[in-house]
PDB file of N, CA, C and O in Angstrom:
ATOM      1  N   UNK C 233     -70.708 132.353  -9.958  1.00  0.00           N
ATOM      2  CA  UNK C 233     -72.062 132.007  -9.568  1.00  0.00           C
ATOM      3  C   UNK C 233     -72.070 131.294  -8.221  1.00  0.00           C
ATOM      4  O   UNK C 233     -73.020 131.537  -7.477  1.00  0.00           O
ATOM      5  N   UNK C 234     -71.025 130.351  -7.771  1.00  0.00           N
ATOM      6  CA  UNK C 234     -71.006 129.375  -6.929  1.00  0.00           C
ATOM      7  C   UNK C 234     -70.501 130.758  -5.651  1.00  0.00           C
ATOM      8  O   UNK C 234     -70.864 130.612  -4.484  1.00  0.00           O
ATOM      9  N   UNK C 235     -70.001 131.511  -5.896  1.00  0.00           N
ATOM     10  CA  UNK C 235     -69.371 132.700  -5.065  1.00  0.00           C
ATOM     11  C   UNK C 235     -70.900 133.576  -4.565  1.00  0.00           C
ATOM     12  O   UNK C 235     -71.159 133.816  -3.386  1.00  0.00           O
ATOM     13  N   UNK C 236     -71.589 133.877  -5.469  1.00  0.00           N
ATOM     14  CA  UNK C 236     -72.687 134.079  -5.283  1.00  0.00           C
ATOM     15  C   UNK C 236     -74.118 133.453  -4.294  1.00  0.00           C
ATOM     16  O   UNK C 236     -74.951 134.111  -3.672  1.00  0.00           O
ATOM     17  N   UNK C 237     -73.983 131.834  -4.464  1.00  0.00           N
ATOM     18  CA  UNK C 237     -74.603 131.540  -4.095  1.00  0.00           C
ATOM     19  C   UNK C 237     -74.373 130.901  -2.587  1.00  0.00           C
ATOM     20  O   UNK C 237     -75.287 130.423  -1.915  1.00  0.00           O
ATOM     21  N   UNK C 238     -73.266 130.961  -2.256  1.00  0.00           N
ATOM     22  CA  UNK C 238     -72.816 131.007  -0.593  1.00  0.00           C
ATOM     23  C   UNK C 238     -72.793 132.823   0.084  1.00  0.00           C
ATOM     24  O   UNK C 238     -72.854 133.018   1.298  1.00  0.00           O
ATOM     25  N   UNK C 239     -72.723 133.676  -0.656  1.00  0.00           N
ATOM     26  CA  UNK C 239     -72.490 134.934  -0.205  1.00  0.00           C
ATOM     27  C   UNK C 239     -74.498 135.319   0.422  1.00  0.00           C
ATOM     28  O   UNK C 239     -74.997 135.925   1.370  1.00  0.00           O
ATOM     29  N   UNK C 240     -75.035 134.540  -0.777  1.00  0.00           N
ATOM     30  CA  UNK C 240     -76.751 134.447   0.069  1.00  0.00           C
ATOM     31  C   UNK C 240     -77.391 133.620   0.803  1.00  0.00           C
ATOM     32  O   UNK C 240     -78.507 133.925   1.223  1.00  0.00           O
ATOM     33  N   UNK C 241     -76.712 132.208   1.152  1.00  0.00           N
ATOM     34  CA  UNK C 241     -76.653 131.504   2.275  1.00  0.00           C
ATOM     35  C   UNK C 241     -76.697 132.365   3.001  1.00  0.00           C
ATOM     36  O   UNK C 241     -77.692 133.070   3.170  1.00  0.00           O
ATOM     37  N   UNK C 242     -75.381 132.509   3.710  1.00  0.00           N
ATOM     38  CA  UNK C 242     -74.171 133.313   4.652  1.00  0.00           C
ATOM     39  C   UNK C 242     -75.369 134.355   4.978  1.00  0.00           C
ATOM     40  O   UNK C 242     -75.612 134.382   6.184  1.00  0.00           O
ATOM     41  N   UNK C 243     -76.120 135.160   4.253  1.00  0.00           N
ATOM     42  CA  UNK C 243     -76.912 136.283   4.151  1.00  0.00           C
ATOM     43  C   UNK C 243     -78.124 135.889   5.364  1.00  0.00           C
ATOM     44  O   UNK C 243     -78.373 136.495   6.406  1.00  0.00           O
ATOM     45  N   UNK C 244     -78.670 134.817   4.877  1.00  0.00           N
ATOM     46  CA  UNK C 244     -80.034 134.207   5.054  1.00  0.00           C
ATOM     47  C   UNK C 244     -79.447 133.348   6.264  1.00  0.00           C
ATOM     48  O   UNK C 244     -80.379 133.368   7.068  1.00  0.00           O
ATOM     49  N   UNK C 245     -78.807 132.887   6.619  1.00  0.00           N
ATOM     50  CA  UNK C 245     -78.227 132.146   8.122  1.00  0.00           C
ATOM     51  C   UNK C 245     -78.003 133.385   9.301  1.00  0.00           C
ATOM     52  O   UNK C 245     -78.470 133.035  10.386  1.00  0.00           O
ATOM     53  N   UNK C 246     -77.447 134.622   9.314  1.00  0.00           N
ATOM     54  CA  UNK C 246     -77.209 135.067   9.836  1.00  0.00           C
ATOM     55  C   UNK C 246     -78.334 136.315   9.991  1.00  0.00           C
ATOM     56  O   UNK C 246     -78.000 137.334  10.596  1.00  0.00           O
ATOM     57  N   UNK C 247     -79.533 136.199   9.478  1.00  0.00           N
ATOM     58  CA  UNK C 247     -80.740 136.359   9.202  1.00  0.00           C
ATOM     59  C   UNK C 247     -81.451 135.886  10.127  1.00  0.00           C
ATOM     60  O   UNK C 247     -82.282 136.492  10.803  1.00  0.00           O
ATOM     61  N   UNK C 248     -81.050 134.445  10.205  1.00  0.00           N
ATOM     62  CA  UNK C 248     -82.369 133.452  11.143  1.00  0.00           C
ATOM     63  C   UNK C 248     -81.384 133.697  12.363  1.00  0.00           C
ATOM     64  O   UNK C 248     -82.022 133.884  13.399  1.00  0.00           O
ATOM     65  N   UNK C 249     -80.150 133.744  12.513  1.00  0.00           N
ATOM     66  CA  UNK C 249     -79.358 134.067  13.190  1.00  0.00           C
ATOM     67  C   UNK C 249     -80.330 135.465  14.847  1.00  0.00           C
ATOM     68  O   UNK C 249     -80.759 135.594  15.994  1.00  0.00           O
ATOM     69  N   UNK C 250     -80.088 135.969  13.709  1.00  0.00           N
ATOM     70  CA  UNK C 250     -80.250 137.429  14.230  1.00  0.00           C
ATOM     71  C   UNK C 250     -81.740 137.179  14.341  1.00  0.00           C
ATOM     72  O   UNK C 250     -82.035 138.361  14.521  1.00  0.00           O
ATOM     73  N   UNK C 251     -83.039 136.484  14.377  1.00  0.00           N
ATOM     74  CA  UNK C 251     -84.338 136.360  14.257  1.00  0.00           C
ATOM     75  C   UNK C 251     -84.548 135.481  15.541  1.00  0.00           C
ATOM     76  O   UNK C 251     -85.528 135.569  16.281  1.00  0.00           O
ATOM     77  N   UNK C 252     -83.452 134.591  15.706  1.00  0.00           N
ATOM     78  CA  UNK C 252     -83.197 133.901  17.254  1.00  0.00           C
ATOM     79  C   UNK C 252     -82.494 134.720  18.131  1.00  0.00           C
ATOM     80  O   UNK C 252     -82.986 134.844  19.252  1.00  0.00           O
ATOM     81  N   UNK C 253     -81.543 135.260  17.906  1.00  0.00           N
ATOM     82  CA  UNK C 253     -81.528 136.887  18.984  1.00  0.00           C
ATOM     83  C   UNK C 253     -82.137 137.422  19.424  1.00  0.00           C
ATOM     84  O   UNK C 253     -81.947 137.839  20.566  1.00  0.00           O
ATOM     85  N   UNK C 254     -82.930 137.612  18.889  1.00  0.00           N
ATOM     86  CA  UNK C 254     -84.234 138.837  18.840  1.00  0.00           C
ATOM     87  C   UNK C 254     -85.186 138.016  19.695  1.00  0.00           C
ATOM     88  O   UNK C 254     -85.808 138.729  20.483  1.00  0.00           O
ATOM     89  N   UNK C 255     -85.505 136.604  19.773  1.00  0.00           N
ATOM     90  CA  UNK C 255     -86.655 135.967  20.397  1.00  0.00           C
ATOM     91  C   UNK C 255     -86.357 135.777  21.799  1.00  0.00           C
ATOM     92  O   UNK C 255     -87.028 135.846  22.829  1.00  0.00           O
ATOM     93  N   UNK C 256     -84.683 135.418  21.425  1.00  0.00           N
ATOM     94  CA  UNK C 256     -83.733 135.125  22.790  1.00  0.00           C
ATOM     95  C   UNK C 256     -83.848 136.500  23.857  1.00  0.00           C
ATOM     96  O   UNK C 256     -84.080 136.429  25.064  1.00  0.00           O
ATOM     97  N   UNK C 257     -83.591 137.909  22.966  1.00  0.00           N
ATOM     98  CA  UNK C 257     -84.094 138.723  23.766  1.00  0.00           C
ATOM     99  C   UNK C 257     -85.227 139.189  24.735  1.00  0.00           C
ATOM    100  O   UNK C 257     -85.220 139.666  25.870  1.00  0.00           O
ATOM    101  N   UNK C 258     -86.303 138.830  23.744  1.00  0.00           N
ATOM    102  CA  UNK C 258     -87.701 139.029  24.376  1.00  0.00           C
ATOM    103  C   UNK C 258     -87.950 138.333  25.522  1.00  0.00           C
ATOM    104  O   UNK C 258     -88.627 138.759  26.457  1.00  0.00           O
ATOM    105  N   UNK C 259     -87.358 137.157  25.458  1.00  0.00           N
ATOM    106  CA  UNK C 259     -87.588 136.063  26.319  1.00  0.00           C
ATOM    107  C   UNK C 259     -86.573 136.619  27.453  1.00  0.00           C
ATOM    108  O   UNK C 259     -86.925 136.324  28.595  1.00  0.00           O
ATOM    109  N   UNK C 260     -85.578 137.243  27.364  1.00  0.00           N
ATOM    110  CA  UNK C 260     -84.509 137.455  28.785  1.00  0.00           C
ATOM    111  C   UNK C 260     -85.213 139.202  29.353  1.00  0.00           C
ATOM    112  O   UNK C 260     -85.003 139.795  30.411  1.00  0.00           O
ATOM    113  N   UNK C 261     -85.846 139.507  28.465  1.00  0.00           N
ATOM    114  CA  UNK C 261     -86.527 140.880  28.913  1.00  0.00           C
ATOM    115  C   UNK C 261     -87.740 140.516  30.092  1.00  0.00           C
ATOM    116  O   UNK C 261     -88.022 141.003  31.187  1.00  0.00           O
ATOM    117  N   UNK C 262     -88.103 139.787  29.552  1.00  0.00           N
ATOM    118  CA  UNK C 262     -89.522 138.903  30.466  1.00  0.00           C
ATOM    119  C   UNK C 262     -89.097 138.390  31.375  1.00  0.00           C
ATOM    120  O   UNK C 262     -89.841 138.503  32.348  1.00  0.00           O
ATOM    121  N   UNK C 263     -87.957 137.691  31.604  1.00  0.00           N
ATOM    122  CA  UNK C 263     -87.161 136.893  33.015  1.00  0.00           C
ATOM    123  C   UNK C 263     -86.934 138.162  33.301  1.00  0.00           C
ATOM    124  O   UNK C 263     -87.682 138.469  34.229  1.00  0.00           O
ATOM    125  N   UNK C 264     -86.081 139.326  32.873  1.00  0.00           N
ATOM    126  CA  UNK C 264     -85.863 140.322  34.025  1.00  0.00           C
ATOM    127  C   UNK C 264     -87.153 140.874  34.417  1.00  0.00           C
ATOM    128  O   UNK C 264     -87.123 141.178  35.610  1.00  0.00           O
ATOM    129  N   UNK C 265     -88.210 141.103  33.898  1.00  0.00           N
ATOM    130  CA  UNK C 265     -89.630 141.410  34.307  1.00  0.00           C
ATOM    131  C   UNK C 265     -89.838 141.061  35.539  1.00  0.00           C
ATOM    132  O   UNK C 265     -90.114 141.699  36.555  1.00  0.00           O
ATOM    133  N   UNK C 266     -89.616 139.606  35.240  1.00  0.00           N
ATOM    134  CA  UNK C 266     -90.297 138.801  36.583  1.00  0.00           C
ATOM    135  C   UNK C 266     -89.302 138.881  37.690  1.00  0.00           C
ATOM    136  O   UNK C 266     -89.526 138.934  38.900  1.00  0.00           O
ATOM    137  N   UNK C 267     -88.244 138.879  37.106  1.00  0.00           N
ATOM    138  CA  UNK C 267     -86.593 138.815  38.318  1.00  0.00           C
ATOM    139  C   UNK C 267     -86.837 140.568  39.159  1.00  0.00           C
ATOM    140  O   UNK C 267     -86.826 140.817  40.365  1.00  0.00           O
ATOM    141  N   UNK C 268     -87.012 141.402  38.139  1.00  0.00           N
ATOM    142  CA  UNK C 268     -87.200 142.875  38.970  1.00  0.00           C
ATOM    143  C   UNK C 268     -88.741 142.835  39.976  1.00  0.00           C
ATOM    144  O   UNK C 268     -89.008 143.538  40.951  1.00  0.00           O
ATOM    145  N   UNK C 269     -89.576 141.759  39.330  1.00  0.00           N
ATOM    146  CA  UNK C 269     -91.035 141.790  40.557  1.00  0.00           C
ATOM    147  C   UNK C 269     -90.856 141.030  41.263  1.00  0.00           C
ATOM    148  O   UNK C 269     -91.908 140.955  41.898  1.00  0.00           O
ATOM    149  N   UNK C 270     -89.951 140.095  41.770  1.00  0.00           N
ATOM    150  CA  UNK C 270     -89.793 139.387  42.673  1.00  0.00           C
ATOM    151  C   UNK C 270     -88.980 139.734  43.514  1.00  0.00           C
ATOM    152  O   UNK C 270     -88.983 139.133  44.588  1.00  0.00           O
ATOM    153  N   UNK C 271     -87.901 140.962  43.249  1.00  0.00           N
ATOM    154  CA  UNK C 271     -86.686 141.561  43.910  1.00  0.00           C
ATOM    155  C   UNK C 271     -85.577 140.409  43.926  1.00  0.00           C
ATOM    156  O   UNK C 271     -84.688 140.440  44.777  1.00  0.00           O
ATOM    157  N   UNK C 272     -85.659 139.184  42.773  1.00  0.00           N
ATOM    158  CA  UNK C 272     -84.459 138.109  43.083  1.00  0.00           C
ATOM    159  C   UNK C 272     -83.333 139.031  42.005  1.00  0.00           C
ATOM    160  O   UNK C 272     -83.353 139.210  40.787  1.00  0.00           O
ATOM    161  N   UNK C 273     -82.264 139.552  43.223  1.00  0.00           N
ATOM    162  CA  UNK C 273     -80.905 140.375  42.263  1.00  0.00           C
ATOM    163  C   UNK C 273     -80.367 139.014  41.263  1.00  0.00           C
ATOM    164  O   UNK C 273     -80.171 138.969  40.048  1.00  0.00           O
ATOM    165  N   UNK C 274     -80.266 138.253  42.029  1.00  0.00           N
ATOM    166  CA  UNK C 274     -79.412 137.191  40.926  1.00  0.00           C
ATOM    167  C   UNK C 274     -79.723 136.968  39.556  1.00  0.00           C
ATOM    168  O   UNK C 274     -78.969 137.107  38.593  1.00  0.00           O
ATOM    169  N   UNK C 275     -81.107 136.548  39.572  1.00  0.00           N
ATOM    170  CA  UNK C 275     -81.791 136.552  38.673  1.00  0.00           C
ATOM    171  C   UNK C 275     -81.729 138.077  37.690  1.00  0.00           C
ATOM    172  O   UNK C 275     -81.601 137.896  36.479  1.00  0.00           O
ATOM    173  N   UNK C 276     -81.794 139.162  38.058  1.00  0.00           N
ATOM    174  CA  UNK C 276     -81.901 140.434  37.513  1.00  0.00           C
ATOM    175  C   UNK C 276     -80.561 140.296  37.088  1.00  0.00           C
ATOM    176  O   UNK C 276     -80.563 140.468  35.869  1.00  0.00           O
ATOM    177  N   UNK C 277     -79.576 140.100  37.439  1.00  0.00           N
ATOM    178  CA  UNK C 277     -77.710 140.316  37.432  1.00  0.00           C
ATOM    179  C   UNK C 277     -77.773 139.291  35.915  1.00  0.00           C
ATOM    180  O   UNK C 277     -77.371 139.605  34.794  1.00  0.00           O
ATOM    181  N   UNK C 278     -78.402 138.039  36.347  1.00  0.00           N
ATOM    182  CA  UNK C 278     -78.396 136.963  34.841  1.00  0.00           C
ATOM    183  C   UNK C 278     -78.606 137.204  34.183  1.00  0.00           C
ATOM    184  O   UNK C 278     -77.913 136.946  33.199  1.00  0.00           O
ATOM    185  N   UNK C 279     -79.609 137.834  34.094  1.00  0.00           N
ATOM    186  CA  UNK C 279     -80.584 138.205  32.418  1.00  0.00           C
ATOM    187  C   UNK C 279     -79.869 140.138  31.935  1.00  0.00           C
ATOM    188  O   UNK C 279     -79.937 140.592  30.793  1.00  0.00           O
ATOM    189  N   UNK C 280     -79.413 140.715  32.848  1.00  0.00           N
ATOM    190  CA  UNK C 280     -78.527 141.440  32.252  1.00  0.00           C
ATOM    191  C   UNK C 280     -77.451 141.409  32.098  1.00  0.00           C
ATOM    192  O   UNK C 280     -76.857 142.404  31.684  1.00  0.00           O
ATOM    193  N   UNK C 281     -76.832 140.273  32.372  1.00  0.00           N
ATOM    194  CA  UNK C 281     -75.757 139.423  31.720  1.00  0.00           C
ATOM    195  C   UNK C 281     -75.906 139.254  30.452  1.00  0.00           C
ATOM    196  O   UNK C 281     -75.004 139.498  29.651  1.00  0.00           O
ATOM    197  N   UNK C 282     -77.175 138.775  30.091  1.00  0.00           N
ATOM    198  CA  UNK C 282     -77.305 137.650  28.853  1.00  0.00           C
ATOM    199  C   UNK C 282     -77.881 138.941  27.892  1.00  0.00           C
ATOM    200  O   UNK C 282     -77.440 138.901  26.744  1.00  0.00           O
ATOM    201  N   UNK C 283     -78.647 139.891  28.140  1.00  0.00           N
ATOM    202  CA  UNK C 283     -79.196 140.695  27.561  1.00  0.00           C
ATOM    203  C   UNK C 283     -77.506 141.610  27.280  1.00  0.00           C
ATOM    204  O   UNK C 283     -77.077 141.546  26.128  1.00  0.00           O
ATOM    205  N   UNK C 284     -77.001 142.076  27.896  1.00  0.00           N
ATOM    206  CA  UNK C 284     -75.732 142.697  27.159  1.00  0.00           C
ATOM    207  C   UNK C 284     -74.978 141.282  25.939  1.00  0.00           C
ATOM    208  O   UNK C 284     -75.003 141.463  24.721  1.00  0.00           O
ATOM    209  N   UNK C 285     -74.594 140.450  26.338  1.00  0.00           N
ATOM    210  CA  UNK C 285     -73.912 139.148  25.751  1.00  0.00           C
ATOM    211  C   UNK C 285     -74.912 139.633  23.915  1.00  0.00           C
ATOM    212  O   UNK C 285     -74.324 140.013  22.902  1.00  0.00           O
ATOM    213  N   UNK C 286     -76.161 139.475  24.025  1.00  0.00           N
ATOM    214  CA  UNK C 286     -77.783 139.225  22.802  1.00  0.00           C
ATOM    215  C   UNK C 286     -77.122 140.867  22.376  1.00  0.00           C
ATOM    216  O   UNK C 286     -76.502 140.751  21.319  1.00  0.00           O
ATOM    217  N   UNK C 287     -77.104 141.635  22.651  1.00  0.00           N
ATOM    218  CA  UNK C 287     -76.520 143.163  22.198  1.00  0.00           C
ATOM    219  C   UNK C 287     -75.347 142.894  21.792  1.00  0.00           C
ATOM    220  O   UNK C 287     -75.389 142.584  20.601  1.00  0.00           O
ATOM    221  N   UNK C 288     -74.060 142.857  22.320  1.00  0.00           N
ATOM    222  CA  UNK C 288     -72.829 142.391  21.752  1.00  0.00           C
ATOM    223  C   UNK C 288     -72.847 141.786  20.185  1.00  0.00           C
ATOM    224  O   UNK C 288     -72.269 142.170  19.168  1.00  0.00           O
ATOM    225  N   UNK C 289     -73.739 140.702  20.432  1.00  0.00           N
ATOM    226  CA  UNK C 289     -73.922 139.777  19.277  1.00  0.00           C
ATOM    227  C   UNK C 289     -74.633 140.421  18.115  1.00  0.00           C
ATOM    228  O   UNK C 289     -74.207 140.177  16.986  1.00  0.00           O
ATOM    229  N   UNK C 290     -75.439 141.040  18.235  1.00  0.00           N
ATOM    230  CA  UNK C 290     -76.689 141.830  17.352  1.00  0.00           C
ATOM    231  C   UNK C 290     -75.235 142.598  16.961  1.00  0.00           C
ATOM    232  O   UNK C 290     -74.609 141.925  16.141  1.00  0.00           O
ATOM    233  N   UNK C 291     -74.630 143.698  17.305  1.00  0.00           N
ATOM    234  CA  UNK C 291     -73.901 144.699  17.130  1.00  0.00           C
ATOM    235  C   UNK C 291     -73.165 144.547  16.292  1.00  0.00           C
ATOM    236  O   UNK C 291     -72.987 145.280  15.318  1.00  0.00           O
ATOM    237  N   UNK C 292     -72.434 143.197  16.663  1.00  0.00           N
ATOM    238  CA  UNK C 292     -71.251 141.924  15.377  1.00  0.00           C
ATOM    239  C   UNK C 292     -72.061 142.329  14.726  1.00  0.00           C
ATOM    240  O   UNK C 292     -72.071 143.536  14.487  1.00  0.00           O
ATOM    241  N   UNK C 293     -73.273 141.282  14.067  1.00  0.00           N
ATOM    242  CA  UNK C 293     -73.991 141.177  13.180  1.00  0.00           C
ATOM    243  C   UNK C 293     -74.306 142.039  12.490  1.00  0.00           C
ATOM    244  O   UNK C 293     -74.470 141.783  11.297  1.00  0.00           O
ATOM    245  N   UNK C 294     -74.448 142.985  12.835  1.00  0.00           N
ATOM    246  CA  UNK C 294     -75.047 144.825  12.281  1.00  0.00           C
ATOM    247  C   UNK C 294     -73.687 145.455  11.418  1.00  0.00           C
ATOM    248  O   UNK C 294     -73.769 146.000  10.318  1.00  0.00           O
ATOM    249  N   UNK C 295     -72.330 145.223  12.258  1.00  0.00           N
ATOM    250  CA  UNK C 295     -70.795 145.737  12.102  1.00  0.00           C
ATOM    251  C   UNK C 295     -70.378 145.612  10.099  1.00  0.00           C
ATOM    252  O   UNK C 295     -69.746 146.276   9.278  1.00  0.00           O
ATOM    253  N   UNK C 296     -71.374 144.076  10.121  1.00  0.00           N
ATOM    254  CA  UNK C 296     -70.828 143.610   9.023  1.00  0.00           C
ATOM    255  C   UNK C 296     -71.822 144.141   7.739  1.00  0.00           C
ATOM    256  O   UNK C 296     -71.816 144.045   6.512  1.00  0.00           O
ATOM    257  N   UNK C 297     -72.412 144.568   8.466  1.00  0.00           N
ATOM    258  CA  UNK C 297     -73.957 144.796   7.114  1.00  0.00           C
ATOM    259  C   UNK C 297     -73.629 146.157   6.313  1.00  0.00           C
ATOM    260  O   UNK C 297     -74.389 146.552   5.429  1.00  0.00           O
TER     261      UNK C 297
END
């Protein structure tokens, strides 16, 4: 039972996990928005930095499901 009831923790953490990914994404999609209308590369280079890094991570997360 006690095996059980960390296996749906573990479930539900990596849940909210993956629910802050997802926000983290939206939010680095919108900086590149603004980074591609302003023409700042750096800025564009960062957030598709961080946007591959938010994919990587999602992908883990998915690997195991």
């Amino acid at each position: 039972m006690k095996q059980m009831i960390k296996i749906i923790r573990k479930v539900d953490i990596e849940k909210q996990y993956e629910e802050v990914l997802l926000l983290e994404m939206d939010y680095e999609l919108a900086s590149l928005y603004v980074a591609m209308n302003e023409k700042n590369k750096n800025e564009m280079d960062k957030s598709k930095k961080r946007l591959i890094e938010i994919q990587e991570e999602l992908n883990g997360l998915h690997a195991y499901a």
